[in-house]
Every structure is written in structure tokens, then in C-alpha cells.
Amino acid sequence: MTQDVRLYELHGDDWSLILEQDGNSIPIWRHFGVRVDTTGVPTARSCRGTSTFSMDDDQRFDILPTGGSGWFGPPTISINNPNGAPIDVQFSTSNIVSSEDQLGVELIDEVSDVRVIILYISRAGAGLEICTSVKNLSDIPFNVARIASAIIPLPAQMSEIISWSGRHNSEFFENRESMPTQGWYRETRHGITGHGGPCGCYVLTNDAGWHQGQVIAMQLVWSGNARLAIEPTDEGDWVAVAEHLIDPSELTVHPASTYSAPPLLLATSSSGRNGVMEKMHSLTRHRIEWPGKKMRARPVHLNSWEACYFAHDEDRTLQLAESAAKLGVERFVLDDGWFQGRDNDKSGLGDWSPDTQKYPEGLSKIAYRANELGMEFGLWIEPEMVNPDSKLYREHPAWVLAAADRDRPTARNQLALDLRLEEVCDHLFRAIDNLLSETSISYLKWDHNRHHSSSGGAAQVRGSYELFKRVRSAHPNVEIESCAGGGGRIDAGIINYTHRFWASDNLDAVSRFAMQRGFLAFMPPEVMGAHVGAIPSHATGRSQSLGFRAAIACQGHLGVELDPASLTTQERSELSQWINFYKDWRHIIHGGSTILGEASDGVLWQAQGLDDELLLWVIRKDHSRFRHAQPITLPFATDRNWEISLLRHAGQTGLSLPNAGSAIKEMSSKPLKLSGSWLAGSGLPVPSLAAENALIYHLKAVS
Ligand code: GLA
């Protein structure tokens, strides 16, 4: 390095971010990836030769490249005068402040008086939170049309992108694509996050899999329209840009004011998808604000929705609560249909007081009885919405997201309220505050059941966040579940205010299993709402055994979504046993690592737990082609000895394993001791399984 050139470094457990600054110029990217030692590294300029048809002043990849400076990659910032004329932004100098876990860079454009501050924050060594904000130092306002949350280099050896897409009842469908030769974009414009999960993706080297190879994962902290672009550069690597979408003219930054783009969570690991998933879990866990500052054991739910839909009243709900308590349920959640005018999905949304015909004494009686039965009481609401057939809409037709003098197309017979309006937010806060103050409600399932056909832009998302924030600060002990027609609003933005996600309205365990793996790419299992539903599944019409449904639901935050009275006595007892199983093991299932894997012949496995104690699910979805099952290699097990017990067999064939070998049968009563090297190299011997069967093992490290 020459005297004027300086490296700025941020190191995590096994990764490094290295920026280089020449004098007071804009820092350029030198490295983001595996942990490196920078001793002896020559300057970037000295490593580059010249090339034809290039800028004479060599344009290297800086941390917020802009158009006029000779950047031809995806745009990062676009700012206009209030009259619409573009303001040319080109940063010429920068100041950097660095500490052990943070780099802060101020980018200065003296001509336009635009400043950008980018913070690279290392979170517990796991990964980065990148926060970008733009400041107006001029004496006139400007409009921000776009501001990248982050632009990052992706190394030349990356070869594949994994992203997720989805729809209602089919969330988190995994897509795999090669790195683009032109450009790859994931852009969502539904007003909310969408059923394909957060704006994010995984980028992999060609040797990467669940357990090995370099993977970079990113997730935007945002619950609205967003864009992720990956483009090849003409230097042979790639560049990724993540941004939230801003509607034309919606965002004015006044003199001396600052606008902050949503942060980007960024992680990299050379231990494959599992390695980077663990880091993503750390980054998202960091954002959750648990009541009392600490996650307590995730209580078993019973949610009334699929048990009775809209058909309930005080008697019916009390009956449901009684039978829930007998099963061992710890939180009773009354879903849609409890408020004025809500006998179906055509009316009532917006009128948030209990239907006095169905609930003559309000909801207090239900809450009181639930508490008496040893359960918390939770309630469904959908505050951001209104049915045109409601008192609220009749009184305030102007409170919805709609273009003037245009039709107001409904979806599920409802319109979205305009959360850019202060009076709407105040009204909603009062409505929720009243509910929470009048009744002993410790949990809200907060739904959002349509896309925004008339856009509310970024301000609508921020309006929702503000409402969540106000409710949380007025009622800090109330937990909130984020739901949007199942999993339409699952992201690291909303998780700041919520404690659980309703992952999908599809409770079919075969569909769920795949979706849950997608969910886990971004979020930890303790916030994954997973319920045992009735058969046939209301979403798919398929039926699986009670055990299989329960085994899959036990991977997340367990609940029941059926009427226990519709089960036989034997089924109720089986369900109750599963609830006890979950209670016994949730301290292992939640809060630790999640490791996903694939064995041969279509068998999938999933381990959840701590360093020295895990539960392992072995799952067969389809019929096997072979007479015997192959052992399952467990690469995470290597350096210790393990005692392995078979805790549960779930599937159509019941709780016994009639055809298993004796050593395997014995694992139900006496742990089998195996070395980690055997488990990792040769594998755990497992029995042949029928389709839609699962085994759950307990693994304990021993000396
Ligand atoms: C959405 C949710 C369901 C249920 C209904 C109630 O569809 O995903 O779980 O709460 O709304 O109307």
C-alpha cells in the first residue's frame, strides 16, 4: 500500500469485508467473502493494467457508483428537483469512521449537496447489516426516485442463484437458475412482501450444496415493493443491487433532512447453504423484540379458523377453548368472524368491536375462560383493510388506497386503507388499543389479505410499520403474528414488530415440508407458525396421517388448526402426545441451529438444535424404489461421539416399525452410540420407510 491508500477491514467469524480508500476518494470494494489476512496486499490500482475503450481514469467498483462517473452497471441513486429535473449526483470525496464492528462511510457530492451515509455493521460476527441513508445539505427540497440499500460485488466463481416465488397456499417455491449472462431481476409490486418470501436470494459457487461451498445470502429489511438485480460486469464478475421501490414523486427530502433506505442483511459462508442460513437466522433473530427482552418457550396454539371459519359464537368458541385446553394447548386464538357484521368475508372489516349477537358479553368472557383454562387468549385482526360494506367505509370512503375518480377494484371483497394518512393511523391505533385495553388479549394474529392494486408506495409500508410500532410500545407484552393470506408478509422488516409468521394457509404436511425449508432460508424455526390441520387438507384435498402432520408441524412453532371434537378419542390422545412431545423438545428445536440435508432415494433430513444436542427428522415423501434404506450421512456430526435414540415414528403405519432390523428397533428403548466419523462418513442406519413417513431421532454428544 502507498501512504495515501488505506484498507478498511471488518471481520466476522469466517468472513471479511475489505474496502480500499485512496486519499479521500470514494472507497472501492476489495473483498467480500471468506476471512482474509490483508498483509502485503498491493493497491487495487497497481493490480490493474489498462484496457481499450475504457475510461481514462480507471473506473473501479466503488461502494455507491453513479452514472456520470463512468459506471455502466445497475443504477444506484436517482434524485430529482421538485420540478422533476434530474439532479446529477457524483460523489467525489468521502470520510470513513471505523471501529471493530462497524464501518461508516460518508459520501460527499459538493456540487449537488447530496450526502450519502453507508454503515456496514457486523452483527455478532455472523453477517452484515448495510444501512444507507441520503441527506439533503442543499437549501431546496429534492425527490428521491431510487436509492440502493446496497450494491455488492459477487465473485466470478459464483454460478447459481436460488430464489423463491409463491402464491397463496403455495409459498416459498424454490427456483434455481444459473448466473445471468445479461441480467437477473426479482421485482415485486404487490404492495406487500409477497408469498415468495422476502426480497432476497442465495448465490452459490458450483461446488456448493447444503454443507459445503461458498454461498452468499441477502435479504432486504422491507415489507413492500422491492427489486433485487444481479448483473454481469464486463470484468467477469457480478454485481448485486437491492432496493425498495419508491413511487414517482412520493419521497421528498427537505433541507437538512435524511431519508434512510431499508437495510440489507448480507451473509456469506464457505459451509454451504446451511452455513449461510445459520447466519441469516442470527441476523433476523437480532431484529426480534421479545416481550421481556427474551424469547420464552413458544406456547402451543389452537387457532379457530379451520375449525369453524366464520361459524362461531360464544358457545361454540367456549366449547373449542375447552377442548383445546384438554389437548394441552397453551394459547387459544380466535380467528376471523368475531366482530360486527362479519358472518362471511363480504362485510365488517374495519368495524373492530365484537358482534354483540354472537358475543353478548364481548370477548372478555372468552378471554377469561381461556385464562381460567390455563391458556393465553389471542385475537385475529386485519387493521389495514376495510370492506366497502362496513360502517368505517360508509363514514370514511376517502380513507382507502384508490386513485381519484377511478374504480376501486376489491380483492376478497376488501380495500386497503391508506396508511399514509395520519387520521387513518390514529383511528386504527385507537381501535386496537381499545381492544387490547378492554380484554385480556396477549396475542394478535395481524392479517393483511390483499395486494395493493392502487399503490401506496413506500410510505404505505412505513405507515404500517408505525402502526405496529405504536401498538407494540403501548402494549409491549402483546406478541404479534404476521399473516397475509398465509405467508404474504414474511421478512426482516416486519419481524421488528412481530414474533411469529403464519407461514401458509396450506396445512398439507407434504406441501408444508417443502415450504418450511424455503421459510428457513430466511427465518429461524421458532417464528415459523406450523399447525396440525384436519384431513383432507382444506388447501390440497390430500390426507396424511396425524403423526406425519404433527411431526412436520413440530419443526416450527406448533399449533392445532382443527376442531378436536371432530377427532376420535384415540386421535385426540395421539395429538395430545404430540403436543407433549413438542413441549418436551421445544427448548432444543428453537433458538439453535437448523441443518438441512438430502439423503439418497428422495429421503430428506433436517436437524434442529444446539451444538451437542439435536433432534433429527428423517422424512420420506414418496414411495421408495429400493428394498432397503441407505444409511444417512450426517456431515455435522464429525468430531464427537453421539448417542442416538429413536424418539418417534410418524406415518400411516403407526408407531411401530414392524420390518426394521433389531438394532434399529432397539434405538427406541436404548440409545445407539456411534462415532461422529461413522455418522459423517458411513451414516446413520435407518429403516425403510413408507411414503409420507417420518422418524425423529434425538442426538446427544457424549465423550
Ligand atoms: C387469511 C389467513 C387465514 C385466516 C383468514 C381469516 O386467509 O391466512 O389464516 O386468518 O385470513 O379470514
XYZ file of C-alpha atoms and ligand atoms in Angstrom:
715
model
C 0.000 0.000 0.000
C 1.202 3.525 -0.666
C 0.888 6.135 2.007
C -2.346 7.552 0.669
C -4.076 4.251 0.125
C -5.665 2.581 3.098
C -7.612 -0.598 3.649
C -10.640 -0.619 5.940
C -11.473 -4.019 7.343
C -14.410 -5.659 9.026
C -14.070 -9.285 10.045
C -16.629 -11.776 11.244
C -16.291 -15.376 12.390
C -15.261 -16.619 8.965
C -15.761 -13.692 6.615
C -14.184 -10.357 5.800
C -15.256 -7.133 4.179
C -12.352 -5.079 2.843
C -12.718 -1.595 1.378
C -9.881 0.462 -0.036
C -9.693 4.234 0.017
C -7.185 6.263 -1.955
C -6.726 9.624 -0.195
C -10.219 10.857 0.480
C -11.762 9.272 -2.608
C -14.826 7.015 -2.580
C -13.840 3.630 -1.153
C -13.834 0.722 -3.527
C -14.663 -2.919 -2.836
C -11.578 -5.074 -2.410
C -13.144 -8.160 -0.921
C -16.315 -9.608 0.498
C -16.143 -13.318 1.210
C -14.115 -15.766 3.286
C -11.981 -14.348 6.062
C -8.692 -12.986 4.761
C -5.468 -11.512 6.084
C -4.579 -8.365 4.166
C -0.867 -8.344 4.941
C 1.090 -7.393 1.843
C -1.943 -6.725 -0.350
C -0.969 -4.347 -3.185
C -3.274 -1.469 -4.092
C -6.153 -2.166 -6.443
C -4.756 0.286 -8.978
C -1.401 -1.470 -9.057
C -3.118 -4.785 -9.805
C -4.896 -3.488 -12.879
C -3.447 -2.863 -16.296
C -5.095 -0.822 -18.970
C -7.840 -1.858 -21.318
C -9.137 -0.454 -24.588
C -12.370 1.537 -24.815
C -12.289 2.248 -21.096
C -12.453 5.395 -19.029
C -9.036 7.034 -18.920
C -9.384 7.403 -15.182
C -9.849 3.723 -14.420
C -13.348 3.173 -13.027
C -13.174 0.640 -10.240
C -16.186 -0.687 -8.405
C -16.892 1.693 -5.533
C -19.461 1.349 -2.787
C -22.103 3.531 -4.479
C -21.161 4.010 -8.124
C -23.157 6.595 -10.037
C -23.838 7.209 -13.711
C -21.794 10.256 -14.663
C -18.634 8.882 -13.164
C -18.400 6.108 -15.756
C -20.457 3.433 -14.044
C -22.435 1.332 -16.509
C -23.900 -1.191 -14.086
C -27.331 -1.060 -12.478
C -28.315 2.406 -11.227
C -27.968 3.078 -7.515
C -29.336 6.525 -6.863
C -31.715 8.812 -8.672
C -32.679 12.224 -7.337
C -34.814 14.950 -8.891
C -35.627 18.564 -8.324
C -39.202 19.155 -7.145
C -39.933 20.253 -10.736
C -38.855 16.814 -11.979
C -35.464 17.752 -13.433
C -32.817 15.171 -12.567
C -30.032 16.173 -10.213
C -26.698 14.765 -11.278
C -25.151 13.032 -8.279
C -21.469 12.172 -8.341
C -19.592 11.609 -5.138
C -16.064 12.897 -5.157
C -14.820 12.589 -1.597
C -15.619 10.535 1.452
C -14.951 10.260 5.157
C -14.669 6.898 6.847
C -15.085 6.089 10.500
C -14.176 2.591 11.523
C -14.494 0.537 14.668
C -14.186 -3.167 15.363
C -17.719 -3.961 14.305
C -18.690 -1.085 12.064
C -17.520 0.925 9.068
C -19.298 4.187 8.442
C -18.711 5.965 5.157
C -19.928 9.432 4.296
C -20.046 10.089 0.557
C -19.895 13.730 -0.404
C -21.060 15.477 -3.544
C -20.164 19.152 -3.128
C -21.926 20.105 -6.344
C -25.398 18.768 -5.615
C -25.033 18.944 -1.834
C -26.266 15.378 -1.601
C -24.635 13.246 1.070
C -24.994 9.515 1.461
C -24.033 7.653 4.599
C -23.435 3.915 4.356
C -22.971 1.871 7.514
C -21.588 -1.654 7.321
C -22.461 -3.168 10.677
C -21.198 -6.566 11.727
C -23.883 -8.345 13.765
C -22.418 -10.729 16.321
C -19.810 -11.853 13.832
C -22.487 -13.590 11.772
C -23.005 -11.173 8.932
C -23.629 -7.638 7.882
C -26.411 -5.179 8.108
C -25.868 -2.487 5.491
C -27.729 0.769 6.142
C -27.789 3.525 3.549
C -29.268 6.959 4.026
C -29.350 10.071 1.919
C -29.087 13.573 3.334
C -30.062 16.885 1.782
C -27.492 19.589 2.533
C -28.831 22.000 -0.070
C -31.377 24.697 0.680
C -34.138 23.294 -1.534
C -36.041 20.019 -1.191
C -35.343 17.127 -3.541
C -37.224 13.988 -4.519
C -35.623 10.593 -4.226
C -36.720 8.308 -7.053
C -34.412 5.455 -6.115
C -31.741 4.724 -3.579
C -29.993 1.374 -3.419
C -29.905 -0.172 0.023
C -26.652 -1.759 -1.033
C -24.612 -2.644 -4.045
C -22.235 -5.531 -3.599
C -19.782 -7.446 -5.754
C -20.377 -11.159 -6.353
C -17.178 -13.055 -7.140
C -16.544 -14.530 -10.580
C -16.744 -18.100 -9.256
C -20.426 -17.798 -8.324
C -22.504 -19.998 -10.581
C -26.084 -20.269 -9.390
C -28.891 -18.204 -7.867
C -31.537 -19.716 -5.630
C -34.622 -17.595 -5.152
C -38.184 -18.224 -4.033
C -41.545 -17.394 -5.558
C -45.072 -18.211 -4.463
C -48.777 -17.610 -4.253
C -51.460 -18.031 -1.597
C -51.364 -21.679 -0.428
C -48.066 -22.256 -2.222
C -45.452 -20.145 -0.506
C -41.667 -20.361 -0.895
C -41.327 -22.321 -4.125
C -37.595 -22.787 -4.695
C -36.147 -21.726 -8.073
C -32.599 -22.423 -9.196
C -31.027 -20.501 -12.051
C -27.546 -20.106 -13.493
C -25.804 -16.789 -13.037
C -27.153 -14.495 -15.747
C -25.383 -13.675 -18.960
C -27.346 -10.403 -19.226
C -29.247 -9.613 -16.054
C -31.391 -11.286 -13.391
C -34.156 -9.436 -11.581
C -36.524 -10.242 -8.791
C -39.022 -7.436 -8.634
C -42.259 -7.469 -6.651
C -45.003 -4.885 -6.998
C -47.882 -6.164 -4.880
C -47.533 -3.588 -2.130
C -46.548 -6.260 0.396
C -43.683 -8.704 0.553
C -45.498 -11.438 -1.370
C -45.873 -15.198 -0.978
C -42.412 -15.880 -2.411
C -40.830 -14.553 0.757
C -38.558 -11.589 1.311
C -36.684 -9.694 -1.364
C -33.596 -11.870 -1.211
C -31.697 -14.780 -2.659
C -28.803 -17.179 -2.198
C -25.889 -17.113 -4.645
C -23.722 -20.239 -4.830
C -20.437 -21.441 -6.269
C -20.744 -24.503 -8.488
C -19.452 -26.858 -5.801
C -21.836 -25.500 -3.182
C -24.542 -27.600 -1.581
C -26.222 -27.860 1.798
C -22.950 -28.380 3.659
C -20.085 -27.084 1.550
C -19.079 -24.436 -0.949
C -19.323 -20.677 -0.814
C -22.779 -19.160 -0.577
C -23.799 -15.512 -0.253
C -27.268 -14.771 1.129
C -29.088 -11.466 1.182
C -32.406 -10.230 2.449
C -33.872 -6.729 2.312
C -35.415 -5.480 5.543
C -38.610 -4.427 3.796
C -42.285 -5.431 3.519
C -43.250 -3.759 0.249
C -42.292 -3.415 -3.380
C -38.655 -4.232 -3.933
C -36.098 -5.115 -6.517
C -33.044 -7.269 -6.492
C -30.833 -7.103 -9.568
C -27.832 -9.252 -10.410
C -25.931 -8.227 -13.496
C -22.679 -9.410 -15.025
C -19.971 -6.788 -15.276
C -17.657 -6.590 -18.268
C -14.813 -7.511 -15.929
C -16.055 -11.057 -15.404
C -17.750 -10.907 -12.019
C -21.263 -9.889 -10.998
C -22.866 -7.068 -9.123
C -25.989 -7.249 -6.965
C -28.180 -4.274 -6.090
C -31.046 -4.412 -3.599
C -33.553 -1.611 -3.276
C -37.089 -0.851 -2.165
C -39.278 0.689 -4.840
C -40.353 4.278 -4.442
C -43.405 5.649 -6.271
C -42.894 8.693 -8.540
C -42.680 11.904 -6.516
C -43.674 10.267 -3.243
C -40.440 10.906 -1.438
C -39.311 14.440 -0.715
C -36.230 15.075 1.390
C -36.251 18.561 2.822
C -33.122 20.621 3.509
C -31.155 19.204 6.461
C -33.318 16.062 6.450
C -32.268 12.471 5.910
C -34.043 9.510 4.353
C -32.969 6.003 5.287
C -33.382 3.159 2.835
C -34.289 -0.223 4.319
C -31.176 -2.098 5.452
C -29.860 -5.135 3.616
C -28.883 -8.240 5.566
C -25.881 -9.869 3.966
C -24.036 -13.030 4.919
C -21.521 -15.363 3.378
C -20.248 -18.773 4.334
C -17.998 -21.406 2.888
C -20.047 -24.073 4.676
C -22.782 -24.133 2.071
C -26.443 -23.244 2.375
C -26.611 -24.421 5.975
C -23.675 -22.226 6.944
C -25.190 -19.103 5.473
C -28.697 -19.985 6.714
C -27.386 -20.052 10.264
C -26.006 -16.556 9.761
C -29.279 -15.339 8.265
C -31.023 -16.711 11.362
C -28.634 -14.752 13.587
C -29.257 -11.571 11.614
C -33.045 -11.915 11.778
C -33.071 -13.055 15.420
C -31.170 -9.883 16.226
C -34.153 -7.850 14.999
C -36.865 -9.527 17.076
C -38.029 -7.649 20.128
C -39.414 -10.236 22.516
C -41.588 -9.083 25.387
C -39.306 -9.078 28.414
C -36.312 -8.986 26.022
C -36.067 -12.768 25.882
C -37.883 -15.457 23.942
C -39.888 -17.677 26.248
C -40.969 -21.203 25.328
C -43.194 -20.915 22.281
C -46.701 -21.826 23.507
C -48.831 -24.375 21.648
C -51.653 -22.661 19.761
C -55.122 -23.617 18.793
C -56.379 -21.343 16.062
C -60.121 -21.391 15.380
C -60.006 -20.677 11.632
C -60.119 -24.112 10.014
C -62.067 -25.488 12.980
C -65.117 -23.314 12.327
C -64.285 -20.490 9.887
C -66.932 -17.768 10.393
C -69.456 -20.055 12.093
C -68.918 -19.335 15.757
C -70.495 -17.647 18.733
C -69.880 -17.630 22.439
C -70.999 -21.243 22.998
C -69.096 -22.640 20.055
C -65.928 -20.741 20.956
C -66.105 -21.741 24.606
C -66.517 -25.377 23.543
C -63.496 -25.066 21.279
C -61.477 -23.500 24.069
C -62.414 -26.290 26.482
C -61.371 -28.991 24.048
C -58.172 -27.095 23.205
C -57.197 -26.941 26.864
C -57.804 -30.679 27.257
C -55.293 -31.321 24.472
C -52.633 -29.296 26.271
C -52.949 -26.133 24.186
C -51.393 -23.041 25.788
C -52.678 -20.207 23.601
C -56.194 -20.043 22.211
C -56.529 -17.786 19.156
C -59.943 -16.657 17.975
C -59.683 -16.026 14.246
C -61.865 -14.047 11.846
C -65.632 -13.669 12.370
C -65.880 -12.233 15.920
C -66.661 -8.603 15.077
C -69.658 -6.634 13.908
C -71.125 -7.591 10.564
C -68.646 -10.392 9.934
C -70.575 -13.526 9.007
C -68.534 -14.074 5.878
C -65.729 -12.289 4.051
C -68.047 -9.804 2.364
C -68.545 -7.337 5.188
C -67.448 -5.980 8.529
C -63.699 -5.379 8.099
C -62.980 -2.038 9.703
C -65.576 -2.305 12.478
C -63.415 -3.656 15.258
C -65.874 -4.207 18.039
C -67.273 -7.596 18.990
C -70.520 -8.760 17.377
C -72.894 -8.472 20.326
C -75.268 -11.098 18.954
C -72.553 -13.723 18.752
C -70.711 -12.451 21.831
C -73.287 -10.721 24.059
C -70.738 -10.180 26.810
C -67.988 -9.126 24.433
C -64.773 -11.115 24.231
C -63.844 -10.765 27.887
C -65.803 -13.844 28.793
C -63.858 -15.903 26.232
C -60.534 -14.429 27.307
C -61.374 -15.003 30.958
C -62.351 -18.617 30.376
C -59.253 -19.237 28.238
C -57.112 -17.847 31.055
C -59.014 -19.915 33.584
C -58.275 -22.978 31.499
C -54.593 -22.084 31.667
C -54.346 -20.628 28.165
C -53.481 -17.209 26.859
C -56.043 -15.555 24.650
C -55.167 -14.316 21.168
C -57.279 -12.494 18.607
C -57.281 -12.137 14.821
C -57.408 -8.643 13.339
C -56.834 -7.184 9.905
C -56.496 -3.485 10.670
C -55.072 -2.274 7.378
C -58.216 -3.341 5.492
C -61.849 -2.378 5.082
C -64.886 -3.952 3.427
C -66.929 -1.431 1.429
C -69.831 -2.975 3.318
C -68.802 -1.614 6.721
C -69.594 1.326 8.946
C -65.992 2.541 8.635
C -66.136 2.723 4.857
C -69.556 4.345 4.818
C -68.248 7.046 7.140
C -64.824 7.457 5.521
C -64.858 6.455 1.853
C -61.788 8.618 1.287
C -59.631 6.570 3.652
C -58.705 3.865 1.149
C -55.839 3.431 -1.289
C -57.522 4.426 -4.532
C -56.890 6.709 -7.459
C -59.291 9.650 -7.639
C -62.261 9.159 -9.983
C -61.373 5.544 -10.737
C -62.972 2.222 -9.936
C -61.956 0.664 -6.663
C -61.316 -2.975 -7.524
C -61.802 -5.204 -4.490
C -59.929 -8.384 -3.642
C -61.550 -10.769 -1.151
C -64.252 -8.076 -1.150
C -61.979 -5.606 0.549
C -59.933 -2.457 0.017
C -56.680 -1.423 1.649
C -56.751 1.585 3.939
C -54.409 4.451 3.185
C -51.818 4.346 5.934
C -50.159 7.456 4.580
C -52.994 9.400 6.237
C -52.396 10.318 9.839
C -56.089 10.217 10.749
C -56.346 6.633 9.442
C -53.370 5.513 11.531
C -54.713 7.299 14.606
C -58.113 5.707 14.158
C -56.607 2.224 13.764
C -54.320 2.665 16.734
C -57.295 3.672 18.896
C -59.327 0.681 17.693
C -56.520 -1.786 18.500
C -55.651 -0.023 21.737
C -59.295 -0.279 22.875
C -59.423 -3.977 22.113
C -56.198 -4.656 23.969
C -57.132 -2.449 26.900
C -60.649 -3.832 27.356
C -59.864 -7.517 27.121
C -57.070 -9.712 28.359
C -55.519 -10.309 24.940
C -51.859 -11.231 24.900
C -51.531 -12.077 21.222
C -52.666 -10.663 17.890
C -52.766 -12.518 14.610
C -52.381 -9.474 12.354
C -53.569 -10.284 8.864
C -53.389 -8.488 5.522
C -55.487 -10.213 2.900
C -54.990 -8.450 -0.398
C -52.461 -6.866 -2.691
C -52.451 -3.121 -3.236
C -53.803 -2.580 -6.718
C -53.632 1.148 -6.168
C -50.154 1.737 -4.837
C -49.427 3.350 -1.509
C -45.742 3.317 -2.325
C -43.039 3.099 0.280
C -44.972 5.448 2.566
C -47.745 2.876 2.965
C -45.209 0.337 4.223
C -43.774 2.871 6.631
C -47.319 3.732 7.766
C -47.889 0.071 8.630
C -44.576 -0.107 10.482
C -45.531 2.988 12.505
C -48.847 1.424 13.461
C -47.159 -1.802 14.572
C -44.631 0.263 16.492
C -47.313 2.265 18.312
C -49.204 -0.881 19.253
C -46.020 -2.572 20.451
C -44.961 0.362 22.569
C -48.415 0.806 24.127
C -48.739 -2.959 24.749
C -45.194 -4.297 24.988
C -46.285 -7.661 26.354
C -48.551 -8.473 23.443
C -46.975 -10.756 20.863
C -47.947 -10.339 17.223
C -48.120 -12.827 14.380
C -47.621 -11.543 10.845
C -50.053 -13.094 8.396
C -51.027 -12.030 4.882
C -53.263 -14.708 3.413
C -50.806 -17.177 4.965
C -47.198 -16.209 4.249
C -47.565 -12.999 2.224
C -45.639 -10.803 4.669
C -42.604 -12.677 5.909
C -39.477 -10.549 6.006
C -36.866 -8.989 8.236
C -38.709 -5.642 8.175
C -41.933 -6.769 9.785
C -40.051 -9.019 12.200
C -39.036 -5.896 14.122
C -42.600 -5.746 15.401
C -43.731 -9.370 15.270
C -42.916 -12.702 16.890
C -44.360 -15.316 14.626
C -45.209 -15.759 10.964
C -48.189 -17.644 9.675
C -46.190 -19.476 7.013
C -49.100 -20.672 4.869
C -52.804 -21.450 4.851
C -51.793 -24.740 3.278
C -51.511 -27.252 6.125
C -50.896 -30.308 3.948
C -47.732 -31.720 5.526
C -46.158 -32.693 2.197
C -46.585 -29.165 0.814
C -45.629 -27.661 4.141
C -42.406 -29.572 4.439
C -41.030 -28.049 1.234
C -42.329 -24.577 2.033
C -40.862 -24.685 5.519
C -37.417 -25.340 4.054
C -37.819 -22.170 1.977
C -39.019 -20.233 5.025
C -35.966 -21.403 6.958
C -33.685 -19.920 4.304
C -34.515 -16.523 5.828
C -36.113 -17.035 9.244
C -35.420 -19.228 12.269
C -37.799 -22.072 13.210
C -39.113 -20.509 16.430
C -41.020 -17.878 14.412
C -42.447 -20.361 11.907
C -46.135 -20.901 12.726
C -46.865 -24.558 11.861
C -50.194 -26.183 12.636
C -51.695 -29.640 12.570
C -54.717 -29.354 10.295
C -57.647 -31.616 9.554
C -57.801 -34.175 6.755
C -58.372 -34.000 3.913
C -56.292 -30.829 3.814
C -58.549 -27.838 3.123
C -55.957 -26.496 0.699
C -54.935 -29.565 -1.305
C -57.543 -32.263 -0.598
C -54.750 -34.693 0.347
C -54.670 -36.641 3.576
C -51.714 -37.642 5.686
C -51.642 -39.474 8.999
C -51.990 -37.418 12.143
C -48.473 -38.400 13.155
C -46.926 -37.206 9.902
C -48.793 -33.896 10.068
C -47.696 -33.410 13.670
C -44.084 -34.425 13.032
C -43.747 -31.774 10.318
C -45.543 -29.107 12.369
C -43.196 -29.779 15.319
C -40.331 -28.268 13.303
C -41.735 -24.793 13.910
C -43.913 -23.056 16.475
C -46.583 -25.715 16.938
C -50.299 -25.173 16.742
C -53.518 -27.021 16.075
C -55.984 -25.823 13.473
C -58.910 -28.223 13.650
C -61.789 -28.947 15.961
C -60.597 -31.528 18.483
C -64.249 -32.627 18.811
C -64.080 -33.873 15.219
C -61.347 -36.385 16.172
C -61.845 -39.829 17.679
C -60.801 -40.343 21.286
C -57.737 -42.194 20.072
C -56.782 -39.390 17.682
C -57.189 -36.804 20.429
C -54.899 -38.796 22.645
C -52.348 -39.112 19.839
C -52.479 -35.372 19.176
C -52.080 -34.682 22.847
C -48.997 -36.925 22.902
C -47.529 -34.906 20.042
C -48.210 -31.702 21.934
C -46.361 -33.161 24.903
C -43.557 -34.223 22.610
C -43.233 -30.658 21.327
C -43.266 -29.277 24.872
C -40.530 -31.708 25.871
C -38.283 -30.749 22.990
C -39.031 -27.142 22.036
C -36.017 -25.923 24.016
C -33.896 -27.892 21.519
C -35.986 -27.263 18.382
C -35.972 -23.477 18.806
C -33.210 -20.941 19.167
C -30.339 -23.083 17.904
C -29.060 -24.262 14.550
C -31.051 -25.706 11.682
C -29.266 -28.079 9.330
C -30.980 -29.314 6.191
C -29.890 -32.238 4.082
C -30.835 -34.664 1.360
C -30.135 -38.373 1.514
C -30.436 -40.813 -1.374
C -33.668 -42.120 -2.878
C -35.676 -38.974 -2.140
C -35.214 -39.035 1.626
C -34.800 -35.628 3.230
C -33.453 -34.865 6.653
C -33.455 -31.893 8.939
C -31.666 -31.388 12.245
C -32.528 -28.665 14.719
C -30.825 -27.947 17.978
C -27.752 -26.967 19.822
C -24.130 -27.776 19.386
C -24.261 -31.008 21.369
C -27.913 -31.977 21.299
C -30.210 -32.093 18.314
C -33.415 -33.565 17.021
C -33.148 -35.131 13.601
C -36.104 -35.611 11.259
C -35.747 -38.219 8.521
C -38.561 -37.834 6.051
C -39.757 -39.904 3.153
C -42.300 -38.197 0.922
C -42.711 -40.716 -1.906
C -42.612 -44.470 -2.270
C -39.098 -45.938 -2.324
C -37.592 -47.677 -5.362
C -35.368 -49.908 -3.254
C -35.682 -52.893 -0.930
C -33.560 -51.427 1.846
C -32.782 -47.917 3.015
C -29.300 -46.465 2.728
C -27.691 -45.009 5.866
C -27.904 -41.248 6.167
C -24.621 -39.400 6.315
C -24.637 -36.506 8.775
C -21.728 -34.194 7.945
C -22.290 -32.015 11.002
C -21.582 -34.894 13.387
C -17.845 -35.382 12.696
C -15.738 -34.630 15.732
C -17.607 -36.335 18.610
C -19.318 -39.488 19.671
C -23.080 -39.451 19.740
C -25.856 -41.313 21.481
C -28.785 -41.630 19.160
C -32.302 -42.598 20.180
C -35.321 -43.028 18.010
C -37.987 -40.841 19.591
C -40.853 -41.103 17.152
C -42.016 -42.857 14.056
C -44.774 -40.907 12.359
C -46.716 -42.202 9.424
C -49.535 -44.368 8.150
C -48.031 -47.479 9.664
C -48.369 -46.127 13.174
C -45.842 -46.001 15.933
C -44.151 -49.369 15.473
C -41.535 -50.303 12.912
C -42.542 -53.859 12.128
C -39.955 -54.515 9.428
C -36.975 -52.719 10.905
C -33.779 -54.516 11.866
C -33.283 -55.302 15.545
C -30.530 -52.697 16.104
C -32.853 -50.023 14.790
C -35.832 -51.184 16.819
C -33.694 -51.162 19.929
C -32.918 -47.478 19.411
C -36.439 -46.740 20.651
C -35.551 -48.035 24.098
C -31.758 -47.729 24.287
C -29.542 -45.155 22.560
C -27.098 -46.394 19.980
C -23.601 -44.971 20.455
C -21.791 -44.103 17.221
C -18.747 -42.041 16.408
C -19.148 -38.783 14.551
C -16.801 -40.037 11.883
C -19.068 -43.040 11.292
C -22.147 -40.836 11.152
C -20.483 -38.343 8.824
C -18.641 -40.865 6.698
C -20.733 -44.019 6.636
C -24.039 -42.841 8.025
C -26.820 -43.458 10.485
C -28.525 -46.770 9.726
C -32.229 -46.145 9.178
C -35.168 -48.404 8.434
C -37.072 -48.455 5.147
C -39.947 -46.025 5.330
C -43.278 -45.962 3.560
C -44.302 -42.780 1.753
C -45.295 -39.843 3.979
C -43.471 -41.247 6.978
C -41.007 -39.539 9.259
C -38.643 -40.588 12.003
C -37.484 -38.243 14.718
C -34.207 -39.038 16.456
C -32.514 -37.478 19.431
C -28.751 -36.972 19.106
C -26.656 -36.220 22.151
C -22.913 -35.677 22.001
C -21.065 -37.816 24.538
C -17.436 -38.251 25.361
C -56.307 -15.335 5.939
C -55.405 -16.114 6.860
C -56.170 -17.261 7.479
C -57.359 -16.733 8.218
C -58.225 -15.915 7.279
C -59.358 -15.246 8.023
O -56.630 -16.069 4.823
O -54.282 -16.601 6.180
O -55.328 -17.992 8.339
O -56.933 -15.957 9.301
O -57.473 -14.913 6.634
O -60.166 -14.544 7.194
